mmCIF file of N, CA and C in Angstrom:
data_model
loop_
_atom_site.group_PDB
_atom_site.id
_atom_site.type_symbol
_atom_site.label_atom_id
_atom_site.label_comp_id
_atom_site.label_asym_id
_atom_site.label_seq_id
_atom_site.Cartn_x
_atom_site.Cartn_y
_atom_site.Cartn_z
ATOM 1 N N UNK A 13 0.841 -1.160 0.000
ATOM 2 C CA UNK A 13 0.000 0.000 0.000
ATOM 3 C C UNK A 13 0.891 1.229 0.000
ATOM 4 N N UNK A 14 0.393 2.225 -0.625
ATOM 5 C CA UNK A 14 1.102 3.496 -0.608
ATOM 6 C C UNK A 14 0.237 4.511 0.127
ATOM 7 N N UNK A 15 0.866 5.520 0.634
ATOM 8 C CA UNK A 15 0.172 6.485 1.459
ATOM 9 C C UNK A 15 -0.932 7.251 0.764
ATOM 10 N N UNK A 16 -0.837 7.387 -0.543
ATOM 11 C CA UNK A 16 -1.830 8.207 -1.245
ATOM 12 C C UNK A 16 -2.657 7.421 -2.259
ATOM 13 N N UNK A 17 -2.772 6.116 -2.103
ATOM 14 C CA UNK A 17 -3.525 5.360 -3.118
ATOM 15 C C UNK A 17 -4.987 5.789 -3.184
ATOM 16 N N UNK A 18 -5.565 6.236 -2.079
ATOM 17 C CA UNK A 18 -6.946 6.744 -2.121
ATOM 18 C C UNK A 18 -7.060 7.991 -2.993
ATOM 19 N N UNK A 19 -6.009 8.788 -3.021
ATOM 20 C CA UNK A 19 -6.027 10.025 -3.799
ATOM 21 C C UNK A 19 -5.893 9.790 -5.300
ATOM 22 N N UNK A 20 -5.248 8.706 -5.692
ATOM 23 C CA UNK A 20 -4.964 8.496 -7.117
ATOM 24 C C UNK A 20 -5.720 7.327 -7.731
ATOM 25 N N UNK A 21 -6.406 6.528 -6.912
ATOM 26 C CA UNK A 21 -7.067 5.310 -7.407
ATOM 27 C C UNK A 21 -7.994 5.616 -8.582
ATOM 28 N N UNK A 22 -8.728 6.690 -8.511
ATOM 29 C CA UNK A 22 -9.722 7.020 -9.540
ATOM 30 C C UNK A 22 -9.085 7.352 -10.895
ATOM 31 N N UNK A 23 -7.792 7.563 -10.943
ATOM 32 C CA UNK A 23 -7.119 7.838 -12.211
ATOM 33 C C UNK A 23 -6.923 6.579 -13.059
ATOM 34 N N UNK A 24 -7.101 5.410 -12.473
ATOM 35 C CA UNK A 24 -6.786 4.153 -13.146
ATOM 36 C C UNK A 24 -8.041 3.342 -13.441
ATOM 37 N N UNK A 25 -8.100 2.798 -14.649
ATOM 38 C CA UNK A 25 -9.185 1.894 -15.010
ATOM 39 C C UNK A 25 -8.956 0.513 -14.428
ATOM 40 N N UNK A 26 -7.698 0.088 -14.412
ATOM 41 C CA UNK A 26 -7.330 -1.227 -13.913
ATOM 42 C C UNK A 26 -6.061 -1.097 -13.095
ATOM 43 N N UNK A 27 -6.032 -1.798 -11.969
ATOM 44 C CA UNK A 27 -4.840 -1.819 -11.123
ATOM 45 C C UNK A 27 -4.394 -3.267 -10.996
ATOM 46 N N UNK A 28 -3.116 -3.491 -11.223
ATOM 47 C CA UNK A 28 -2.520 -4.817 -11.087
ATOM 48 C C UNK A 28 -1.605 -4.817 -9.873
ATOM 49 N N UNK A 29 -1.637 -5.908 -9.144
ATOM 50 C CA UNK A 29 -0.735 -6.109 -8.026
ATOM 51 C C UNK A 29 0.108 -7.336 -8.357
ATOM 52 N N UNK A 30 1.411 -7.169 -8.373
ATOM 53 C CA UNK A 30 2.308 -8.295 -8.588
ATOM 54 C C UNK A 30 2.641 -8.867 -7.221
ATOM 55 N N UNK A 31 2.214 -10.085 -6.986
ATOM 56 C CA UNK A 31 2.320 -10.694 -5.669
ATOM 57 C C UNK A 31 3.100 -12.004 -5.758
ATOM 58 N N UNK A 32 3.806 -12.318 -4.685
ATOM 59 C CA UNK A 32 4.495 -13.610 -4.607
ATOM 60 C C UNK A 32 4.056 -14.327 -3.336
ATOM 61 N N UNK A 33 4.137 -15.629 -3.358
ATOM 62 C CA UNK A 33 3.769 -16.422 -2.197
ATOM 63 C C UNK A 33 4.871 -16.321 -1.133
ATOM 64 N N UNK A 34 4.537 -16.754 0.068
ATOM 65 C CA UNK A 34 5.471 -16.644 1.189
ATOM 66 C C UNK A 34 6.783 -17.378 0.928
ATOM 67 N N UNK A 35 6.702 -18.562 0.375
ATOM 68 C CA UNK A 35 7.909 -19.346 0.108
ATOM 69 C C UNK A 35 8.855 -18.617 -0.855
ATOM 70 N N UNK A 36 8.293 -18.057 -1.918
ATOM 71 C CA UNK A 36 9.098 -17.314 -2.889
ATOM 72 C C UNK A 36 9.704 -16.076 -2.239
ATOM 73 N N UNK A 37 8.922 -15.383 -1.421
ATOM 74 C CA UNK A 37 9.447 -14.198 -0.753
ATOM 75 C C UNK A 37 10.605 -14.556 0.171
ATOM 76 N N UNK A 38 10.421 -15.603 0.955
ATOM 77 C CA UNK A 38 11.501 -16.039 1.857
ATOM 78 C C UNK A 38 12.764 -16.366 1.057
ATOM 79 N N UNK A 39 12.602 -17.089 -0.023
ATOM 80 C CA UNK A 39 13.754 -17.478 -0.850
ATOM 81 C C UNK A 39 14.454 -16.252 -1.436
ATOM 82 N N UNK A 40 13.683 -15.337 -1.992
ATOM 83 C CA UNK A 40 14.278 -14.148 -2.616
ATOM 84 C C UNK A 40 14.995 -13.275 -1.597
ATOM 85 N N UNK A 41 14.401 -13.105 -0.425
ATOM 86 C CA UNK A 41 15.040 -12.294 0.608
ATOM 87 C C UNK A 41 16.319 -12.952 1.122
ATOM 88 N N UNK A 42 16.269 -14.262 1.292
ATOM 89 C CA UNK A 42 17.449 -14.980 1.799
ATOM 90 C C UNK A 42 18.601 -14.966 0.804
ATOM 91 N N UNK A 43 18.295 -14.796 -0.477
ATOM 92 C CA UNK A 43 19.332 -14.864 -1.503
ATOM 93 C C UNK A 43 19.660 -13.512 -2.127
ATOM 94 N N UNK A 44 19.259 -12.439 -1.491
ATOM 95 C CA UNK A 44 19.600 -11.103 -1.973
ATOM 96 C C UNK A 44 21.107 -10.903 -1.953
ATOM 97 N N UNK A 45 21.580 -10.120 -2.892
ATOM 98 C CA UNK A 45 23.002 -9.789 -2.904
ATOM 99 C C UNK A 45 23.252 -8.291 -2.820
ATOM 100 N N UNK A 46 22.208 -7.481 -3.034
ATOM 101 C CA UNK A 46 22.420 -6.029 -3.049
ATOM 102 C C UNK A 46 22.304 -5.387 -1.667
ATOM 103 N N UNK A 47 21.552 -5.990 -0.743
ATOM 104 C CA UNK A 47 21.493 -5.533 0.650
ATOM 105 C C UNK A 47 20.844 -6.627 1.481
ATOM 106 N N UNK A 48 20.835 -6.445 2.796
ATOM 107 C CA UNK A 48 20.366 -7.535 3.655
ATOM 108 C C UNK A 48 19.032 -7.272 4.351
ATOM 109 N N UNK A 49 18.316 -6.202 3.974
ATOM 110 C CA UNK A 49 17.024 -5.968 4.614
ATOM 111 C C UNK A 49 16.094 -7.142 4.346
ATOM 112 N N UNK A 50 15.467 -7.630 5.388
ATOM 113 C CA UNK A 50 14.558 -8.761 5.279
ATOM 114 C C UNK A 50 15.190 -10.074 5.685
ATOM 115 N N UNK A 51 16.471 -10.055 5.990
ATOM 116 C CA UNK A 51 17.137 -11.294 6.384
ATOM 117 C C UNK A 51 17.078 -11.520 7.890
ATOM 118 N N UNK A 52 16.876 -10.479 8.649
ATOM 119 C CA UNK A 52 16.743 -10.621 10.108
ATOM 120 C C UNK A 52 15.317 -11.068 10.423
ATOM 121 N N UNK A 53 15.159 -11.924 11.424
ATOM 122 C CA UNK A 53 13.820 -12.482 11.704
ATOM 123 C C UNK A 53 12.720 -11.435 11.882
ATOM 124 N N UNK A 54 12.968 -10.348 12.600
ATOM 125 C CA UNK A 54 11.912 -9.345 12.812
ATOM 126 C C UNK A 54 11.579 -8.610 11.514
ATOM 127 N N UNK A 55 12.566 -8.411 10.643
ATOM 128 C CA UNK A 55 12.313 -7.778 9.346
ATOM 129 C C UNK A 55 11.513 -8.709 8.440
ATOM 130 N N UNK A 56 11.881 -9.978 8.453
ATOM 131 C CA UNK A 56 11.183 -10.960 7.633
ATOM 132 C C UNK A 56 9.718 -11.061 8.038
ATOM 133 N N UNK A 57 9.448 -11.136 9.324
ATOM 134 C CA UNK A 57 8.062 -11.229 9.793
ATOM 135 C C UNK A 57 7.271 -9.978 9.410
ATOM 136 N N UNK A 58 7.899 -8.816 9.506
ATOM 137 C CA UNK A 58 7.248 -7.573 9.103
ATOM 138 C C UNK A 58 6.885 -7.608 7.621
ATOM 139 N N UNK A 59 7.821 -8.036 6.795
ATOM 140 C CA UNK A 59 7.581 -8.095 5.348
ATOM 141 C C UNK A 59 6.516 -9.123 4.984
ATOM 142 N N UNK A 60 6.517 -10.268 5.661
ATOM 143 C CA UNK A 60 5.509 -11.292 5.384
ATOM 144 C C UNK A 60 4.114 -10.805 5.767
ATOM 145 N N UNK A 61 4.000 -10.117 6.887
ATOM 146 C CA UNK A 61 2.702 -9.569 7.301
ATOM 147 C C UNK A 61 2.260 -8.479 6.326
ATOM 148 N N UNK A 62 3.186 -7.657 5.901
ATOM 149 C CA UNK A 62 2.892 -6.584 4.961
ATOM 150 C C UNK A 62 2.404 -7.156 3.627
ATOM 151 N N UNK A 63 3.070 -8.221 3.156
ATOM 152 C CA UNK A 63 2.682 -8.865 1.891
ATOM 153 C C UNK A 63 1.237 -9.335 1.953
ATOM 154 N N UNK A 64 0.863 -9.995 3.018
ATOM 155 C CA UNK A 64 -0.513 -10.495 3.152
ATOM 156 C C UNK A 64 -1.512 -9.344 3.211
ATOM 157 N N UNK A 65 -1.173 -8.286 3.920
ATOM 158 C CA UNK A 65 -2.068 -7.132 4.030
ATOM 159 C C UNK A 65 -2.240 -6.432 2.690
ATOM 160 N N UNK A 66 -1.163 -6.324 1.949
ATOM 161 C CA UNK A 66 -1.204 -5.676 0.625
ATOM 162 C C UNK A 66 -2.162 -6.426 -0.291
ATOM 163 N N UNK A 67 -1.976 -7.736 -0.385
ATOM 164 C CA UNK A 67 -2.838 -8.528 -1.268
ATOM 165 C C UNK A 67 -4.309 -8.356 -0.897
ATOM 166 N N UNK A 68 -4.601 -8.464 0.382
ATOM 167 C CA UNK A 68 -5.992 -8.354 0.841
ATOM 168 C C UNK A 68 -6.549 -6.955 0.584
ATOM 169 N N UNK A 69 -5.756 -5.946 0.868
ATOM 170 C CA UNK A 69 -6.184 -4.562 0.657
ATOM 171 C C UNK A 69 -6.548 -4.321 -0.809
ATOM 172 N N UNK A 70 -5.670 -4.697 -1.702
ATOM 173 C CA UNK A 70 -5.912 -4.405 -3.114
ATOM 174 C C UNK A 70 -6.961 -5.315 -3.734
ATOM 175 N N UNK A 71 -7.056 -6.555 -3.293
ATOM 176 C CA UNK A 71 -8.151 -7.411 -3.761
ATOM 177 C C UNK A 71 -9.490 -6.783 -3.384
ATOM 178 N N UNK A 72 -9.568 -6.280 -2.163
ATOM 179 C CA UNK A 72 -10.791 -5.643 -1.693
ATOM 180 C C UNK A 72 -11.162 -4.397 -2.481
ATOM 181 N N UNK A 73 -10.199 -3.795 -3.116
ATOM 182 C CA UNK A 73 -10.450 -2.590 -3.918
ATOM 183 C C UNK A 73 -10.676 -2.931 -5.386
ATOM 184 N N UNK A 74 -10.619 -4.224 -5.726
ATOM 185 C CA UNK A 74 -10.888 -4.638 -7.090
ATOM 186 C C UNK A 74 -9.670 -4.771 -7.979
ATOM 187 N N UNK A 75 -8.491 -4.716 -7.391
ATOM 188 C CA UNK A 75 -7.269 -4.876 -8.188
ATOM 189 C C UNK A 75 -7.148 -6.318 -8.668
ATOM 190 N N UNK A 76 -6.449 -6.485 -9.754
ATOM 191 C CA UNK A 76 -6.170 -7.814 -10.293
ATOM 192 C C UNK A 76 -4.809 -8.244 -9.758
ATOM 193 N N UNK A 77 -4.801 -9.324 -8.997
ATOM 194 C CA UNK A 77 -3.572 -9.813 -8.388
ATOM 195 C C UNK A 77 -2.947 -10.849 -9.323
ATOM 196 N N UNK A 78 -1.699 -10.599 -9.680
ATOM 197 C CA UNK A 78 -0.953 -11.477 -10.584
ATOM 198 C C UNK A 78 0.126 -12.198 -9.796
ATOM 199 N N UNK A 79 0.267 -13.485 -10.019
ATOM 200 C CA UNK A 79 1.302 -14.282 -9.361
ATOM 201 C C UNK A 79 2.658 -13.956 -9.995
ATOM 202 N N UNK A 80 3.453 -13.160 -9.307
ATOM 203 C CA UNK A 80 4.739 -12.721 -9.835
ATOM 204 C C UNK A 80 5.862 -13.724 -9.566
ATOM 205 N N UNK A 81 5.514 -14.890 -9.026
ATOM 206 C CA UNK A 81 6.509 -15.950 -8.880
ATOM 207 C C UNK A 81 6.696 -16.685 -10.207
ATOM 208 N N UNK A 82 5.814 -16.415 -11.144
ATOM 209 C CA UNK A 82 5.912 -17.007 -12.475
ATOM 210 C C UNK A 82 7.027 -16.307 -13.264
ATOM 211 N N UNK A 83 7.336 -16.828 -14.402
ATOM 212 C CA UNK A 83 8.346 -16.190 -15.246
ATOM 213 C C UNK A 83 7.851 -14.820 -15.704
ATOM 214 N N UNK A 84 8.764 -13.899 -15.975
ATOM 215 C CA UNK A 84 8.347 -12.578 -16.452
ATOM 216 C C UNK A 84 7.454 -12.643 -17.689
ATOM 217 N N UNK A 85 7.714 -13.568 -18.572
ATOM 218 C CA UNK A 85 6.905 -13.703 -19.784
ATOM 219 C C UNK A 85 5.459 -14.046 -19.440
ATOM 220 N N UNK A 86 5.269 -14.957 -18.504
ATOM 221 C CA UNK A 86 3.920 -15.349 -18.095
ATOM 222 C C UNK A 86 3.217 -14.185 -17.398
ATOM 223 N N UNK A 87 3.943 -13.460 -16.550
ATOM 224 C CA UNK A 87 3.364 -12.305 -15.855
ATOM 225 C C UNK A 87 2.887 -11.268 -16.865
ATOM 226 N N UNK A 88 3.730 -10.950 -17.829
ATOM 227 C CA UNK A 88 3.358 -9.961 -18.852
ATOM 228 C C UNK A 88 2.164 -10.457 -19.665
ATOM 229 N N UNK A 89 2.178 -11.723 -20.040
ATOM 230 C CA UNK A 89 1.054 -12.280 -20.799
ATOM 231 C C UNK A 89 -0.257 -12.164 -20.025
ATOM 232 N N UNK A 90 -0.213 -12.425 -18.712
ATOM 233 C CA UNK A 90 -1.435 -12.304 -17.903
ATOM 234 C C UNK A 90 -1.922 -10.862 -17.856
ATOM 235 N N UNK A 91 -1.001 -9.933 -17.689
ATOM 236 C CA UNK A 91 -1.389 -8.520 -17.662
ATOM 237 C C UNK A 91 -2.006 -8.128 -18.999
ATOM 238 N N UNK A 92 -1.374 -8.517 -20.089
ATOM 239 C CA UNK A 92 -1.900 -8.180 -21.412
ATOM 240 C C UNK A 92 -3.255 -8.838 -21.646
ATOM 241 N N UNK A 93 -3.419 -10.053 -21.173
ATOM 242 C CA UNK A 93 -4.701 -10.742 -21.333
ATOM 243 C C UNK A 93 -5.812 -9.982 -20.593
ATOM 244 N N UNK A 94 -5.548 -9.527 -19.388
ATOM 245 C CA UNK A 94 -6.548 -8.758 -18.646
ATOM 246 C C UNK A 94 -6.808 -7.428 -19.315
ATOM 247 N N UNK A 95 -5.764 -6.839 -19.860
ATOM 248 C CA UNK A 95 -5.934 -5.561 -20.552
ATOM 249 C C UNK A 95 -6.786 -5.697 -21.802
ATOM 250 N N UNK A 96 -6.617 -6.813 -22.498
ATOM 251 C CA UNK A 96 -7.366 -7.032 -23.736
ATOM 252 C C UNK A 96 -8.839 -7.318 -23.449
ATOM 253 N N UNK A 97 -9.120 -7.973 -22.322
ATOM 254 C CA UNK A 97 -10.510 -8.329 -22.012
ATOM 255 C C UNK A 97 -11.197 -7.292 -21.153
ATOM 256 N N UNK A 98 -10.400 -6.406 -20.548
ATOM 257 C CA UNK A 98 -10.982 -5.389 -19.688
ATOM 258 C C UNK A 98 -11.416 -5.915 -18.336
ATOM 259 N N UNK A 99 -10.951 -7.117 -17.973
ATOM 260 C CA UNK A 99 -11.306 -7.683 -16.646
ATOM 261 C C UNK A 99 -10.080 -7.930 -15.837
#
């Protein structure tokens, strides 16, 4: 969630949320090479709780949640498919 999504939501016809499952998030955080945020237990728990809240928040607002654990090609294809159908 961003601090001003209520202010800008009406500008968009469709909102996509790229989401990953807990296992994928844990793996990606544990294998980061650019910095270590999310590797400490309290940071990881914060991020996992935030991930679940984000998905629920945006689903409740009608956003289309895309599984971003898939390959980039599949993610893009899903976004384009929703864009073409308007759903």
